[in-house]
Every structure is written in structure tokens, then in C-alpha cells.
PDB file of C-alpha atoms in Angstrom:
ATOM      1  CA  MET D   1       9.185 -17.670  19.036  1.00 61.00           C
ATOM      2  CA  ASN D   2       6.493 -19.553  18.032  1.00 85.00           C
ATOM      3  CA  LEU D   3       5.153 -18.239  14.882  1.00 85.00           C
ATOM      4  CA  PHE D   4       1.904 -16.785  16.669  1.00 84.00           C
ATOM      5  CA  SER D   5       4.022 -14.888  18.828  1.00 88.00           C
ATOM      6  CA  GLN D   6       5.676 -13.590  15.707  1.00 87.00           C
ATOM      7  CA  LEU D   7       2.749 -12.256  13.682  1.00 85.00           C
ATOM      8  CA  TYR D   8       1.028 -11.042  17.309  1.00 82.00           C
ATOM      9  CA  ASN D   9       4.263  -9.025  18.219  1.00 83.00           C
ATOM     10  CA  ALA D  10       5.043  -7.829  14.370  1.00 80.00           C
ATOM     11  CA  VAL D  11       1.625  -7.207  14.611  1.00 76.00           C
ATOM     12  CA  GLN D  12       1.936  -4.683  17.559  1.00 73.00           C
ATOM     13  CA  ASN D  13       5.224  -3.277  16.362  1.00 73.00           C
ATOM     14  CA  GLY D  14       3.088  -2.116  13.210  1.00 68.00           C
ATOM     15  CA  ILE D  15       6.017  -4.683  11.106  1.00 75.00           C
ATOM     16  CA  ALA D  16       4.840  -5.943   7.635  1.00 74.00           C
ATOM     17  CA  VAL D  17       3.864  -9.475   7.303  1.00 84.00           C
ATOM     18  CA  SER D  18       1.915 -11.939   5.269  1.00 88.00           C
ATOM     19  CA  LEU D  19       0.252 -15.075   6.655  1.00 92.00           C
ATOM     20  CA  ILE D  20       0.186 -18.389   4.079  1.00 93.00           C
ATOM     21  CA  THR D  21      -2.079 -20.909   5.157  1.00 95.00           C
ATOM     22  CA  LEU D  22      -2.385 -24.037   3.585  1.00 93.00           C
ATOM     23  CA  VAL D  23      -6.068 -24.561   3.711  1.00 93.00           C
ATOM     24  CA  ALA D  24      -6.487 -27.516   1.177  1.00 92.00           C
ATOM     25  CA  CYS D  25      -4.353 -30.145  -0.847  1.00 89.00           C
ATOM     26  CA  PRO D  26      -4.163 -32.604  -3.371  1.00 89.00           C
ATOM     27  CA  HIS D  27      -5.582 -36.465  -1.628  1.00 87.00           C
ATOM     28  CA  CYS D  28      -0.936 -37.482  -1.012  1.00 86.00           C
ATOM     29  CA  ARG D  29      -0.694 -34.575   0.464  1.00 86.00           C
ATOM     30  CA  LYS D  30      -3.261 -34.579   3.483  1.00 88.00           C
ATOM     31  CA  GLY D  31      -2.546 -33.675   6.569  1.00 88.00           C
ATOM     32  CA  ASN D  32      -0.238 -30.557   5.704  1.00 89.00           C
ATOM     33  CA  GLU D  33      -4.066 -28.606   5.969  1.00 91.00           C
ATOM     34  CA  GLY D  34      -2.928 -25.774   8.609  1.00 91.00           C
ATOM     35  CA  GLN D  35       0.258 -25.330   8.165  1.00 92.00           C
ATOM     36  CA  MET D  36       1.445 -21.453   8.493  1.00 93.00           C
ATOM     37  CA  LEU D  37       4.180 -19.327   6.758  1.00 93.00           C
ATOM     38  CA  LEU D  38       5.204 -15.300   7.932  1.00 93.00           C
ATOM     39  CA  LEU D  39       6.410 -13.452   4.884  1.00 90.00           C
ATOM     40  CA  TYR D  40       8.372 -10.187   5.717  1.00 86.00           C
ATOM     41  CA  ALA D  41       8.473  -7.189   3.572  1.00 77.00           C
ATOM     42  CA  ASP D  42      12.052  -7.055   4.558  1.00 77.00           C
ATOM     43  CA  GLY D  43      11.771 -10.968   2.313  1.00 80.00           C
ATOM     44  CA  ARG D  44      11.960 -12.436   5.387  1.00 86.00           C
ATOM     45  CA  ALA D  45      10.453 -16.669   5.560  1.00 90.00           C
ATOM     46  CA  GLU D  46       8.987 -18.254   9.357  1.00 91.00           C
ATOM     47  CA  GLY D  47       7.254 -21.238   8.699  1.00 92.00           C
ATOM     48  CA  LEU D  48       7.556 -24.603   6.829  1.00 91.00           C
ATOM     49  CA  LEU D  49       4.883 -24.922   4.827  1.00 93.00           C
ATOM     50  CA  ILE D  50       4.883 -29.611   4.211  1.00 91.00           C
ATOM     51  CA  ASN D  51       8.365 -29.246   3.237  1.00 91.00           C
ATOM     52  CA  GLU D  52      11.690 -26.320   2.076  1.00 92.00           C
ATOM     53  CA  SER D  53      10.846 -26.904  -1.299  1.00 92.00           C
ATOM     54  CA  PHE D  54       7.031 -26.489  -1.676  1.00 92.00           C
ATOM     55  CA  THR D  55       7.598 -23.089   0.886  1.00 93.00           C
ATOM     56  CA  GLU D  56      10.395 -21.927  -2.056  1.00 93.00           C
ATOM     57  CA  TYR D  57       7.410 -22.084  -5.064  1.00 93.00           C
ATOM     58  CA  VAL D  58       4.662 -20.161  -2.173  1.00 92.00           C
ATOM     59  CA  VAL D  59       7.387 -17.646  -1.090  1.00 92.00           C
ATOM     60  CA  ARG D  60       8.575 -17.065  -5.261  1.00 91.00           C
ATOM     61  CA  THR D  61       4.575 -17.065  -6.406  1.00 91.00           C
ATOM     62  CA  VAL D  62       3.157 -14.700  -3.192  1.00 89.00           C
ATOM     63  CA  GLU D  63       6.278 -11.883  -4.262  1.00 86.00           C
ATOM     64  CA  GLN D  64       4.758 -11.934  -7.644  1.00 85.00           C
ATOM     65  CA  LEU D  65       1.624 -10.917  -6.759  1.00 85.00           C
ATOM     66  CA  THR D  66      -0.042  -7.225  -5.407  1.00 77.00           C
ATOM     67  CA  TRP D  67      -1.707  -7.925  -2.265  1.00 75.00           C
ATOM     68  CA  LYS D  68      -5.173  -5.678  -2.156  1.00 73.00           C
ATOM     69  CA  GLN D  69      -7.260  -8.307   0.547  1.00 78.00           C
ATOM     70  CA  PRO D  70      -7.444 -11.031   2.086  1.00 86.00           C
ATOM     71  CA  THR D  71      -7.377 -13.816  -0.787  1.00 90.00           C
ATOM     72  CA  VAL D  72      -7.377 -17.764  -1.746  1.00 93.00           C
ATOM     73  CA  ILE D  73      -4.836 -18.787  -4.112  1.00 93.00           C
ATOM     74  CA  ASP D  74      -5.015 -21.692  -5.835  1.00 92.00           C
ATOM     75  CA  LEU D  75      -1.081 -23.383  -7.065  1.00 91.00           C
ATOM     76  CA  ASP D  76      -1.390 -26.390  -9.265  1.00 89.00           C
ATOM     77  CA  TYR D  77       2.613 -27.856  -7.510  1.00 88.00           C
ATOM     78  CA  GLU D  78       5.085 -30.389  -9.357  1.00 86.00           C
ATOM     79  CA  ASN D  79       1.931 -31.608 -11.955  1.00 83.00           C
ATOM     80  CA  LEU D  80      -1.018 -31.567  -8.582  1.00 86.00           C
ATOM     81  CA  GLN D  81      -3.872 -29.397  -8.214  1.00 87.00           C
ATOM     82  CA  GLY D  82      -5.889 -29.374  -5.418  1.00 89.00           C
ATOM     83  CA  TYR D  83      -3.327 -26.363  -3.366  1.00 91.00           C
ATOM     84  CA  GLN D  84      -5.102 -23.745  -1.534  1.00 93.00           C
ATOM     85  CA  LEU D  85      -3.598 -21.090   0.550  1.00 93.00           C
ATOM     86  CA  PHE D  86      -5.028 -18.122   2.646  1.00 94.00           C
ATOM     87  CA  TRP D  87      -3.138 -14.975   2.328  1.00 93.00           C
ATOM     88  CA  ASP D  88      -3.624 -12.018   5.057  1.00 90.00           C
ATOM     89  CA  GLN D  89      -1.926  -9.158   6.416  1.00 83.00           C
ATOM     90  CA  PRO D  90      -3.050  -8.210   9.625  1.00 80.00           C
ATOM     91  CA  SER D  91      -1.877  -4.613  10.271  1.00 69.00           C
ATOM     92  CA  LYS D  92      -2.623  -3.120  13.204  1.00 62.00           C
ATOM     93  CA  THR D  93      -2.847   0.296  12.140  1.00 76.00           C
ATOM     94  CA  HIS D  94      -2.497   1.630   8.611  1.00 87.00           C
ATOM     95  CA  LYS D  95       0.118   4.113   7.911  1.00 91.00           C
ATOM     96  CA  VAL D  96       1.542   6.808   5.202  1.00 97.00           C
ATOM     97  CA  LEU D  97       4.987   8.057   3.911  1.00 98.00           C
ATOM     98  CA  ILE D  98       4.328  11.803   3.605  1.00 98.00           C
ATOM     99  CA  PHE D  99       7.246  12.927   1.171  1.00 97.00           C
ATOM    100  CA  GLY D 100       7.274  16.671   1.356  1.00 96.00           C
ATOM    101  CA  ALA D 101       6.474  18.863   4.130  1.00 96.00           C
ATOM    102  CA  GLY D 102       4.920  22.414   2.392  1.00 94.00           C
ATOM    103  CA  HIS D 103       0.804  23.423   2.897  1.00 94.00           C
ATOM    104  CA  ILE D 104      -0.613  20.734   1.434  1.00 95.00           C
ATOM    105  CA  SER D 105       1.175  18.705   3.743  1.00 96.00           C
ATOM    106  CA  ARG D 106      -0.066  20.354   6.755  1.00 96.00           C
ATOM    107  CA  HIS D 107      -3.876  20.309   6.467  1.00 96.00           C
ATOM    108  CA  LEU D 108      -2.948  16.694   4.775  1.00 96.00           C
ATOM    109  CA  VAL D 109      -1.115  15.268   8.269  1.00 96.00           C
ATOM    110  CA  GLU D 110      -4.602  17.357   9.846  1.00 95.00           C
ATOM    111  CA  VAL D 111      -7.041  14.953   8.176  1.00 94.00           C
ATOM    112  CA  LEU D 112      -4.878  11.216   8.310  1.00 95.00           C
ATOM    113  CA  ALA D 113      -4.541  11.781  12.198  1.00 93.00           C
ATOM    114  CA  MET D 114      -8.332  11.784  12.501  1.00 92.00           C
ATOM    115  CA  LEU D 115      -8.842   8.460  10.904  1.00 89.00           C
ATOM    116  CA  ASN D 116      -5.426   7.457  12.985  1.00 86.00           C
ATOM    117  CA  TYR D 117      -3.533   6.713  10.562  1.00 92.00           C
ATOM    118  CA  GLU D 118      -0.011   5.850  11.865  1.00 92.00           C
ATOM    119  CA  ILE D 119       2.436   8.819   9.633  1.00 96.00           C
ATOM    120  CA  THR D 120       6.045  10.041   8.964  1.00 97.00           C
ATOM    121  CA  VAL D 121       7.026  13.472   7.168  1.00 98.00           C
ATOM    122  CA  VAL D 122       9.796  13.640   5.503  1.00 97.00           C
ATOM    123  CA  ASP D 123      11.567  16.700   4.491  1.00 97.00           C
ATOM    124  CA  ASP D 124      15.149  18.079   4.182  1.00 95.00           C
ATOM    125  CA  ARG D 125      13.902  21.357   5.398  1.00 96.00           C
ATOM    126  CA  PRO D 126      14.807  22.405   8.985  1.00 96.00           C
ATOM    127  CA  ASP D 127      11.946  24.741   8.563  1.00 95.00           C
ATOM    128  CA  PHE D 128       9.479  22.824   7.835  1.00 96.00           C
ATOM    129  CA  ALA D 129      10.267  19.270   8.830  1.00 96.00           C
ATOM    130  CA  ASN D 130      10.016  19.556  12.071  1.00 96.00           C
ATOM    131  CA  LYS D 131       7.694  18.055  15.562  1.00 94.00           C
ATOM    132  CA  HIS D 132       5.917  21.994  15.997  1.00 95.00           C
ATOM    133  CA  ARG D 133       4.794  21.791  12.167  1.00 96.00           C
ATOM    134  CA  PHE D 134       2.992  19.012  11.993  1.00 97.00           C
ATOM    135  CA  PRO D 135       2.314  18.370  15.832  1.00 96.00           C
ATOM    136  CA  LYS D 136       0.090  15.328  15.124  1.00 95.00           C
ATOM    137  CA  ALA D 137       2.190  13.059  12.725  1.00 96.00           C
ATOM    138  CA  ASN D 138       3.910   9.844  14.386  1.00 94.00           C
ATOM    139  CA  GLN D 139       7.239  11.004  12.699  1.00 95.00           C
ATOM    140  CA  VAL D 140       9.194  13.990  11.288  1.00 97.00           C
ATOM    141  CA  LEU D 141      12.119  13.116   9.758  1.00 97.00           C
ATOM    142  CA  LEU D 142      14.915  15.693   8.631  1.00 97.00           C
ATOM    143  CA  GLN D 143      16.333  14.035   6.863  1.00 95.00           C
ATOM    144  CA  SER D 144      17.397  13.655   2.091  1.00 95.00           C
ATOM    145  CA  PHE D 145      13.843  12.051   0.572  1.00 95.00           C
ATOM    146  CA  LYS D 146      17.100   9.629  -0.523  1.00 94.00           C
ATOM    147  CA  GLN D 147      18.096   8.390   2.726  1.00 95.00           C
ATOM    148  CA  ALA D 148      14.399   8.484   4.164  1.00 95.00           C
ATOM    149  CA  LEU D 149      13.413   6.400   1.322  1.00 94.00           C
ATOM    150  CA  ALA D 150      16.524   3.718   2.428  1.00 93.00           C
ATOM    151  CA  GLU D 151      15.078   3.653   5.426  1.00 93.00           C
ATOM    152  CA  LEU D 152      11.550   4.022   5.364  1.00 94.00           C
ATOM    153  CA  CYS D 153      10.829   1.344   2.028  1.00 91.00           C
ATOM    154  CA  PRO D 154      12.149  -2.065   2.851  1.00 87.00           C
ATOM    155  CA  ASN D 155       8.694  -2.079   5.690  1.00 85.00           C
ATOM    156  CA  VAL D 156       6.788  -0.586   3.329  1.00 89.00           C
ATOM    157  CA  ASP D 157       3.980  -3.553   2.650  1.00 84.00           C
ATOM    158  CA  ALA D 158       0.231  -2.874   1.110  1.00 83.00           C
ATOM    159  CA  HIS D 159      -1.297  -0.830   4.147  1.00 86.00           C
ATOM    160  CA  THR D 160       1.511   1.495   3.796  1.00 92.00           C
ATOM    161  CA  ALA D 161      -0.046   4.959   1.368  1.00 96.00           C
ATOM    162  CA  ILE D 162       3.046   6.724  -0.545  1.00 97.00           C
ATOM    163  CA  ILE D 163       2.120  10.006  -0.575  1.00 97.00           C
ATOM    164  CA  ILE D 164       4.312  12.118  -2.510  1.00 96.00           C
ATOM    165  CA  VAL D 165       4.548  16.165  -2.459  1.00 95.00           C
ATOM    166  CA  THR D 166       7.519  17.712  -3.219  1.00 94.00           C
ATOM    167  CA  ARG D 167       8.356  20.801  -3.827  1.00 91.00           C
ATOM    168  CA  GLY D 168      10.341  19.787  -7.092  1.00 87.00           C
ATOM    169  CA  HIS D 169      10.262  17.088 -10.148  1.00 85.00           C
ATOM    170  CA  GLN D 170      14.001  16.271  -9.291  1.00 88.00           C
ATOM    171  CA  TYR D 171      12.796  15.143  -5.813  1.00 92.00           C
ATOM    172  CA  ASP D 172       9.268  13.505  -6.860  1.00 90.00           C
ATOM    173  CA  LEU D 173      11.333  11.787  -9.935  1.00 90.00           C
ATOM    174  CA  GLN D 174      14.423   9.890  -7.129  1.00 92.00           C
ATOM    175  CA  CYS D 175      10.775   9.776  -5.101  1.00 93.00           C
ATOM    176  CA  LEU D 176       9.599   7.723  -7.577  1.00 92.00           C
ATOM    177  CA  ARG D 177      12.006   5.811  -8.660  1.00 92.00           C
ATOM    178  CA  ALA D 178      12.622   4.219  -5.049  1.00 92.00           C
ATOM    179  CA  ALA D 179       8.988   3.670  -4.195  1.00 93.00           C
ATOM    180  CA  ILE D 180       7.397   2.313  -7.393  1.00 92.00           C
ATOM    181  CA  ASN D 181       8.696  -1.025  -6.904  1.00 87.00           C
ATOM    182  CA  THR D 182       7.747  -1.507  -3.469  1.00 90.00           C
ATOM    183  CA  ARG D 183       4.353  -3.152  -2.240  1.00 85.00           C
ATOM    184  CA  ALA D 184       2.287   0.075  -1.501  1.00 91.00           C
ATOM    185  CA  GLY D 185      -1.327  -0.158  -0.982  1.00 90.00           C
ATOM    186  CA  TYR D 186      -1.366   3.440  -2.507  1.00 94.00           C
ATOM    187  CA  LEU D 187       1.442   4.607  -4.298  1.00 96.00           C
ATOM    188  CA  GLY D 188       0.216   8.545  -5.469  1.00 95.00           C
ATOM    189  CA  MET D 189       1.896  12.341  -6.471  1.00 93.00           C
ATOM    190  CA  ILE D 190       0.868  15.651  -6.972  1.00 92.00           C
ATOM    191  CA  GLY D 191       1.695  17.570 -10.366  1.00 85.00           C
ATOM    192  CA  SER D 192      -0.186  19.305 -13.175  1.00 85.00           C
ATOM    193  CA  LYS D 193      -0.765  16.671 -15.981  1.00 85.00           C
ATOM    194  CA  SER D 194       1.873  17.623 -17.964  1.00 86.00           C
ATOM    195  CA  ARG D 195       4.703  17.192 -15.028  1.00 85.00           C
ATOM    196  CA  VAL D 196       3.418  14.047 -14.555  1.00 87.00           C
ATOM    197  CA  ARG D 197       3.353  13.093 -18.170  1.00 89.00           C
ATOM    198  CA  GLU D 198       7.207  13.873 -17.983  1.00 89.00           C
ATOM    199  CA  THR D 199       8.003  11.933 -14.991  1.00 88.00           C
ATOM    200  CA  LEU D 200       6.216   9.281 -16.785  1.00 88.00           C
ATOM    201  CA  ARG D 201       8.225   9.870 -19.311  1.00 90.00           C
ATOM    202  CA  LEU D 202      11.266  10.073 -17.576  1.00 91.00           C
ATOM    203  CA  LEU D 203      10.609   6.225 -15.738  1.00 91.00           C
ATOM    204  CA  TYR D 204       9.601   4.368 -18.857  1.00 91.00           C
ATOM    205  CA  GLU D 205      12.831   5.795 -20.820  1.00 92.00           C
ATOM    206  CA  GLU D 206      14.677   5.184 -17.838  1.00 91.00           C
ATOM    207  CA  GLY D 207      13.441   1.579 -18.217  1.00 91.00           C
ATOM    208  CA  VAL D 208      10.156   1.365 -15.892  1.00 90.00           C
ATOM    209  CA  ALA D 209       7.801  -1.368 -16.994  1.00 88.00           C
ATOM    210  CA  GLU D 210       4.832   0.043 -17.765  1.00 88.00           C
ATOM    211  CA  ALA D 211       2.887  -2.358 -15.672  1.00 87.00           C
ATOM    212  CA  SER D 212       4.372  -0.594 -12.289  1.00 88.00           C
ATOM    213  CA  LEU D 213       4.276   2.999 -13.731  1.00 90.00           C
ATOM    214  CA  LYS D 214       0.469   2.194 -13.698  1.00 89.00           C
ATOM    215  CA  LYS D 215      -0.012   1.601 -10.557  1.00 89.00           C
ATOM    216  CA  ILE D 216       1.243   5.426  -9.662  1.00 92.00           C
ATOM    217  CA  ARG D 217      -1.759   7.457  -8.982  1.00 93.00           C
ATOM    218  CA  ALA D 218      -1.159  11.190 -10.676  1.00 90.00           C
ATOM    219  CA  PRO D 219      -2.209  13.930 -10.599  1.00 88.00           C
ATOM    220  CA  ILE D 220      -2.933  12.303  -6.959  1.00 92.00           C
ATOM    221  CA  GLY D 221      -6.691  12.716  -4.831  1.00 93.00           C
ATOM    222  CA  LEU D 222     -10.431  12.499  -6.114  1.00 92.00           C
ATOM    223  CA  ASP D 223     -11.788  15.127  -8.181  1.00 91.00           C
ATOM    224  CA  ILE D 224     -13.839  17.378  -6.204  1.00 89.00           C
ATOM    225  CA  GLY D 225     -12.823  20.340  -8.039  1.00 91.00           C
ATOM    226  CA  ALA D 226     -10.445  21.039  -5.084  1.00 91.00           C
ATOM    227  CA  GLN D 227      -8.188  23.768  -5.393  1.00 91.00           C
ATOM    228  CA  THR D 228      -6.949  25.261  -1.867  1.00 93.00           C
ATOM    229  CA  PRO D 229      -4.528  23.737   0.809  1.00 93.00           C
ATOM    230  CA  THR D 230      -6.667  21.822   2.672  1.00 94.00           C
ATOM    231  CA  GLU D 231      -9.528  20.954   0.047  1.00 94.00           C
ATOM    232  CA  ILE D 232      -6.465  19.283  -1.918  1.00 94.00           C
ATOM    233  CA  ALA D 233      -5.570  17.566   2.128  1.00 95.00           C
ATOM    234  CA  LEU D 234      -9.349  16.536   1.979  1.00 94.00           C
ATOM    235  CA  SER D 235      -9.139  15.181  -1.937  1.00 94.00           C
ATOM    236  CA  ILE D 236      -5.768  12.747  -1.781  1.00 95.00           C
ATOM    237  CA  ALA D 237      -7.193  12.028   2.003  1.00 95.00           C
ATOM    238  CA  THR D 238     -10.560   9.955   0.427  1.00 94.00           C
ATOM    239  CA  GLU D 239      -8.712   8.835  -1.989  1.00 94.00           C
ATOM    240  CA  VAL D 240      -6.245   6.964  -0.082  1.00 94.00           C
ATOM    241  CA  VAL D 241      -9.295   5.597   2.209  1.00 90.00           C
ATOM    242  CA  SER D 242     -11.658   4.375  -0.697  1.00 89.00           C
ATOM    243  CA  VAL D 243      -8.026   2.762  -1.809  1.00 89.00           C
ATOM    244  CA  PHE D 244      -7.415   0.750   1.729  1.00 84.00           C
ATOM    245  CA  ASN D 245     -11.112   0.036   1.664  1.00 80.00           C
ATOM    246  CA  CYS D 246     -10.958  -1.242  -1.969  1.00 76.00           C
ATOM    247  CA  ARG D 247     -13.769   1.340  -3.148  1.00 78.00           C
ATOM    248  CA  PRO D 248     -14.030   3.300  -6.003  1.00 79.00           C
ATOM    249  CA  GLY D 249     -15.520   6.218  -4.467  1.00 79.00           C
ATOM    250  CA  ARG D 250     -18.708   7.177  -5.993  1.00 77.00           C
ATOM    251  CA  PRO D 251     -21.319   9.274  -4.876  1.00 76.00           C
ATOM    252  CA  MET D 252     -23.543   6.561  -1.902  1.00 70.00           C
ATOM    253  CA  SER D 253     -26.552   7.875  -3.988  1.00 69.00           C
ATOM    254  CA  ILE D 254     -25.023   6.078  -6.549  1.00 69.00           C
ATOM    255  CA  THR D 255     -23.864   3.254  -4.966  1.00 62.00           C
ATOM    256  CA  GLY D 256     -26.585   2.143  -3.432  1.00 59.00           C
ATOM    257  CA  GLY D 257     -28.551   5.272  -1.878  1.00 58.00           C
ATOM    258  CA  ILE D 258     -31.701   6.510  -3.470  1.00 55.00           C
ATOM    259  CA  ARG D 259     -30.829   6.005  -7.059  1.00 52.00           C
ATOM    260  CA  HIS D 260     -29.966   2.966  -6.728  1.00 50.00           C
ATOM    261  CA  GLU D 261     -33.699   2.157  -4.459  1.00 51.00           C
ATOM    262  CA  TRP D 262     -35.815   3.806  -6.832  1.00 48.00           C
ATOM    263  CA  GLN D 263     -34.491   2.344  -9.495  1.00 55.00           C
ATOM    264  CA  ILE D 264     -35.703  -1.347  -7.457  1.00 51.00           C
ATOM    265  CA  VAL D 265     -38.875  -0.264  -7.298  1.00 50.00           C
ATOM    266  CA  ALA D 266     -38.636   0.578 -10.569  1.00 53.00           C
ATOM    267  CA  ASP D 267     -38.041  -2.174 -12.573  1.00 62.00           C
ATOM    268  CA  ASN D 268     -40.452  -4.438  -9.655  1.00 62.00           C
ATOM    269  CA  GLN D 269     -43.223  -2.457 -11.830  1.00 60.00           C
TER     270      GLN D 269
END
């Protein structure tokens, strides 16, 4: 099966994959432009860029980067400049993993389903984790968080949001420990400021790097003054959308509305 067929199959089946294309190289390597490499979330690589040594160097480089959007990577290799790679992560849809099946999760699934997100809900309580309670979720797993995390995390990529809304502090920690080293495009946890602070302190004392802790969005959601479970779910969903769209989540009237237009008019007077 050629790389295009593998890429197509991965996208159609919702499998996390990165597409690396060599778009420029030094004069001594001319003729290799257009070569492609597929990198899967489980660490598997398909394809070849120039040779095995250079391909391994590219894989190590990409593994150290965080995906945000399609981008060009400039590389120096063996004292040669001019290598350029185009990095893309084609995706059929965004995925959302929700850990915890409480009241907020019910409303959150309703909102995210309208956005055509692929939704998985996880909880270990039969009365909560069932399709009757979450008819619009693509998958409802009646499992321990530990078991579900072990199964789901290997396929997490930058198109995946991990939302932690469990019923207890110990479960929050369990989920964060497993999720913090994934390539999730969004990682958020519900909780009061004191609960969040204590969780982050414990993770830091366990040796989690500060840079990794900064990836966690907590307390979760945009500040819209949410009080009810429905409002909280809406604030979480809007933050997820803003992150995936690489937008700041600010009012349109500020970023491109009447205030912006009025400033242009005023500046031109």
C-alpha cells in the first residue's frame, strides 16, 4: 500500500497521523524534494526522507515539537542548511475524550455533538456511563479511568481534546498523569482554584515539568460567568473551539467588529 493510500485510510478511520513532506533541501541533496513520511501517534513511521539517518533525525525533531497548525520546519543537518519540511496533520474530525459522566458532561456532549465532534465519555459507574444517558456520544465506556486511559491515550493527537470532569480529586490526578504526556491539542480540568492549585502542586512534586503543567487549562472553560451545568458546558465547548481554531476567544467587537472599524475611521481622520 502506498503512502497516499495509508494516509487516506488513516483519515477515514480517525487514526492520528502526521504527514511530513520535504519541500526544500541544500543543493547537494536536490532531487529529493517531495518525499513524504507518515508518523503515527504510536511511534510508527512509514516512508523515507533522503535516507534512514535523516529520517530518524526528522522523527526525533518532530517528536519534540507541539502541533498547533500546518507549519514549515527549517532544519540544519550535518552542518548543512536549507532543509525545509511541511508538517501537517490531516484529520477527518476533532475528537473529544470526556472523563467523568456527571451533569456537566451531559450538557457538554449535547453541545459538542452539534459541532460534529467525535465524542467518547468514560466513567466507571453503570448509572452514569450508558448510551441512554449519552445518546449523542459516539462511544460510552463503562471502565475505570486507568483502563480507558491506557486504551485511548496512544491514539491521542493534536486534533483531540481531553476534558477531565471527574467526581473526585484522586481521579483528576489519575487522568492528568496519563494525559499530560500526550499530544492532545486541548487538555482541561474542572475544579475550583484551590483544587486546581493542589493538583498542580502534587504533579510538580512528582516531577512533572513546569512546561507540561502549563499545557493544562484549569479551571476549565472561558470566563462567561457560568453558573449552571449548561452554562459551564457552554464555556468549556467555546474554549475547545477557540483552541482548535487558534483564536483568542475574545469578543468579535474587539477583534474585528465595530470598535475595530471605528478605530480605522478615527485613525484616518
